[in-house]
Coordinates of C-alpha atoms in Angstrom, one line a residue:
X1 CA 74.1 -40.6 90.7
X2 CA 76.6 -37.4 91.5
X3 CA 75.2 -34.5 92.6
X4 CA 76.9 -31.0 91.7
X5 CA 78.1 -31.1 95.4
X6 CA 80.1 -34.2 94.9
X7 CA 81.7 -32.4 91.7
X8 CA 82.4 -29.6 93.8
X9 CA 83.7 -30.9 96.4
X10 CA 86.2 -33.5 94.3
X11 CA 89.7 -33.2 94.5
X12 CA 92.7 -34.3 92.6
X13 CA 96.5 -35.1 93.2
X14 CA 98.4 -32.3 91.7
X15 CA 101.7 -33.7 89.9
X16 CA 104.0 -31.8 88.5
X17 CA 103.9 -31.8 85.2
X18 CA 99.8 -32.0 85.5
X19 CA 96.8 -30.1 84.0
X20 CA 96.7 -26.3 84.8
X21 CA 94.9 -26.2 88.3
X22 CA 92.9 -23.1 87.2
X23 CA 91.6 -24.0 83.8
X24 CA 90.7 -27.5 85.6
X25 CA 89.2 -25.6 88.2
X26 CA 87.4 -23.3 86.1
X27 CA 86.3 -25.9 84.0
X28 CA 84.7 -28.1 87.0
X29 CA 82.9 -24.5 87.8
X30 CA 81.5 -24.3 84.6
X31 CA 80.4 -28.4 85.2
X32 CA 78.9 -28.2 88.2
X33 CA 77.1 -25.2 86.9
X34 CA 75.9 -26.9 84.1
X35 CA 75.4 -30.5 85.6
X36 CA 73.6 -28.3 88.6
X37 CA 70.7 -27.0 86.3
X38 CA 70.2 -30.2 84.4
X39 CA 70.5 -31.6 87.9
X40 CA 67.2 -28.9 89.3
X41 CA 65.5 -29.2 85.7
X42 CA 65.4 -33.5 86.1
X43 CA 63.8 -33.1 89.8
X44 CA 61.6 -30.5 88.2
X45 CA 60.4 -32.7 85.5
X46 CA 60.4 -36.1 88.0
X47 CA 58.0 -33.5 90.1
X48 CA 56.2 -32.8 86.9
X49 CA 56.2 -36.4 86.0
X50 CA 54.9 -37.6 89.0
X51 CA 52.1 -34.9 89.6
X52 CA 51.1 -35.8 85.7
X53 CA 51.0 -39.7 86.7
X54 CA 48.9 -38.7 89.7
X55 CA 46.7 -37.1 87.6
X56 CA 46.8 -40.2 84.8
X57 CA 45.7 -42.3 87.7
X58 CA 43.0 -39.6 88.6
X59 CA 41.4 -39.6 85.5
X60 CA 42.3 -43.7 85.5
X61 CA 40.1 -43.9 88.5
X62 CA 37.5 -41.4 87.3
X63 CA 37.3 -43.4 84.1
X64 CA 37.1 -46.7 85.8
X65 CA 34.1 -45.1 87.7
X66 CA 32.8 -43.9 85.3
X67 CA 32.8 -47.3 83.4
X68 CA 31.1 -48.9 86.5
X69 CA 28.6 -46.5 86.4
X70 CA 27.8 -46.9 82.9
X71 CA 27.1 -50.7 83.5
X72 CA 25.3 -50.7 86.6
X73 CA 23.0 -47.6 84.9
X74 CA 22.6 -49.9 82.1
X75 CA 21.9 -52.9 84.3
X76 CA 19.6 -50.5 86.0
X77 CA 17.7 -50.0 82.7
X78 CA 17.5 -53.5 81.8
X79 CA 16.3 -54.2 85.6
X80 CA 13.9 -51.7 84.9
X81 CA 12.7 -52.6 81.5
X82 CA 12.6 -56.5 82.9
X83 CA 10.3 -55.5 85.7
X84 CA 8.0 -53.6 83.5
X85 CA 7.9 -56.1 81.1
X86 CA 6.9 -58.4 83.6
X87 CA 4.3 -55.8 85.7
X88 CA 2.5 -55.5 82.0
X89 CA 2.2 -59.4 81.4
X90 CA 0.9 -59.3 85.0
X91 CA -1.6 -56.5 84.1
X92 CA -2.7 -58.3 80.7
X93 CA -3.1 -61.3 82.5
X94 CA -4.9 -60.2 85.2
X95 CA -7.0 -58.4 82.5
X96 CA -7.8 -61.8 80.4
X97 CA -8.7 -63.3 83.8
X98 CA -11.2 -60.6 85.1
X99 CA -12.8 -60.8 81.1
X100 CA -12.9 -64.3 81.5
X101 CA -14.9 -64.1 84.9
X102 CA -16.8 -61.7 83.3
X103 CA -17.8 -63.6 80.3
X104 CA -18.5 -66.6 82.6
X105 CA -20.7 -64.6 84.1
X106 CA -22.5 -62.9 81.8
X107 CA -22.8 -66.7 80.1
X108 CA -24.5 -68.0 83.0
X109 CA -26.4 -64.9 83.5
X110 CA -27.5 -65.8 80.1
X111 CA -28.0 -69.7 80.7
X112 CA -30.4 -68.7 83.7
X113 CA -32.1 -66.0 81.7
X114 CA -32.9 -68.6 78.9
X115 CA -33.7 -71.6 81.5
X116 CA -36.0 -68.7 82.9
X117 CA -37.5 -68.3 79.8
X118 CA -38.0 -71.4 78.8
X119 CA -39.9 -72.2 82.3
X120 CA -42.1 -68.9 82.1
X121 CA -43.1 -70.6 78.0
X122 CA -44.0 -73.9 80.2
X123 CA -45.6 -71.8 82.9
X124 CA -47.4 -69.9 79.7
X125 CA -48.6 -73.3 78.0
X126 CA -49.9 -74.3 81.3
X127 CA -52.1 -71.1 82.2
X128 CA -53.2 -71.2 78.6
X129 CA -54.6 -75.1 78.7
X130 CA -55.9 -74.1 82.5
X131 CA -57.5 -71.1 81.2
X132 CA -59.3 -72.9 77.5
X133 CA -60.1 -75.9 80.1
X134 CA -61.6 -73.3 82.6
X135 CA -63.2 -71.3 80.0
X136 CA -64.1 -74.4 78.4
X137 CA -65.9 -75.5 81.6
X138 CA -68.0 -72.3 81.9
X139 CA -68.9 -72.4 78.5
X140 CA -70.0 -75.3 78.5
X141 CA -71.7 -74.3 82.2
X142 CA -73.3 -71.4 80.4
X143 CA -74.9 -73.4 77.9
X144 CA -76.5 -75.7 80.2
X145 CA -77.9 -72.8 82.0
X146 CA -79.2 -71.1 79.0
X147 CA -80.8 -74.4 78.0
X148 CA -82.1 -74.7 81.4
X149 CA -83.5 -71.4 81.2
X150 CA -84.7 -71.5 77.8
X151 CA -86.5 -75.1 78.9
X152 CA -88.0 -73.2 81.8
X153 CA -89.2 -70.3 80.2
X154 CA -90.9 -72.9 77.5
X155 CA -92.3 -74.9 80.7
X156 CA -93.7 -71.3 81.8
X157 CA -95.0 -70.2 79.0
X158 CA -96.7 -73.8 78.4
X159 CA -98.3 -73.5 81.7
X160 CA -99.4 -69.4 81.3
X161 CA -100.9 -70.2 78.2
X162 CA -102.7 -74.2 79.4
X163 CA -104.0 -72.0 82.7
X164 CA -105.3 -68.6 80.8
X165 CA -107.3 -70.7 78.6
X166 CA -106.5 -67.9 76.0
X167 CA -103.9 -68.7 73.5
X168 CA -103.4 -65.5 72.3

């Protein structure tokens, strides 16, 4: 690409019947003037261009982070959710495990209680025949005596009266 030092510094044969050297020179002034300030104003904007891509690839970058963060937040989240998804079926079923010991528990607890029962109705029924056979027994002990006493108290009033020799 010419710069507006090559235009300037460019030089022509001169012929005789040429151009007029002046208005040619004049006219290479007014170039290189010309070409020189398009010439400034294109590195200007190439600058301009090139700080504006920098920034493009700024915000590119910034974007791209962005992006990533996005995803691994929402892969965060989804970690997160999984895991406490996971902690609450560990808590529910470490909840229907400790009611299930429970209930086991209170079922045997109620098994025994009932076997329990059931032994203190035998132990009952046993006491009960023990006790009408005991108190059967002295009953029947009583009786004896009271018709031993009642045979001695005839045999002692038979013999009061037989010795007295008064009857009554």
């Amino acid at each position: 690409m010419l710069t507006p030092l090559d235009i300037h510094n460019q030089e022509f044969k001169r012929s005789l019947r040429g151009y007029d050297v002046d208005e040619v020179d004049e006219f290479l002034d007014e170039i290189i003037r010309d070409f020189e300030y398009l010439y400034k104003e294109n590195l200007e904007l190439k600058e301009t261009i090139q700080k504006r891509d920098e920034e493009v690839n700024r915000y590119q970058e910034l974007e791209q982070t962005l992006q990533e963060t996005l995803v691994l937040a929402q892969q965060t989240g989804e970690e997160i959710k999984q895991n406490a998804k996971k902690e609450a079926e560990l808590i529910i079923w470490e909840a229907q495990k400790k009611a299930e010991q429970i209930l086991a528990k209170a079922e045997a607890e109620t098994f025994t209680a009932a076997e329990m029962l059931e032994k203190m109705h035998g132990l009952e029924k046993q006491l009960y025949v023990k006790m009408k056979s005991f108190l059967t027994s002295q009953l029947e002990f009583l009786e004896e005596y009271e018709i031993g006493i009642n045979t001695e108290e005839v045999k002692e009033t038979d013999e009061s009266t037989a010795g007295s020799g008064n009857f009554w």
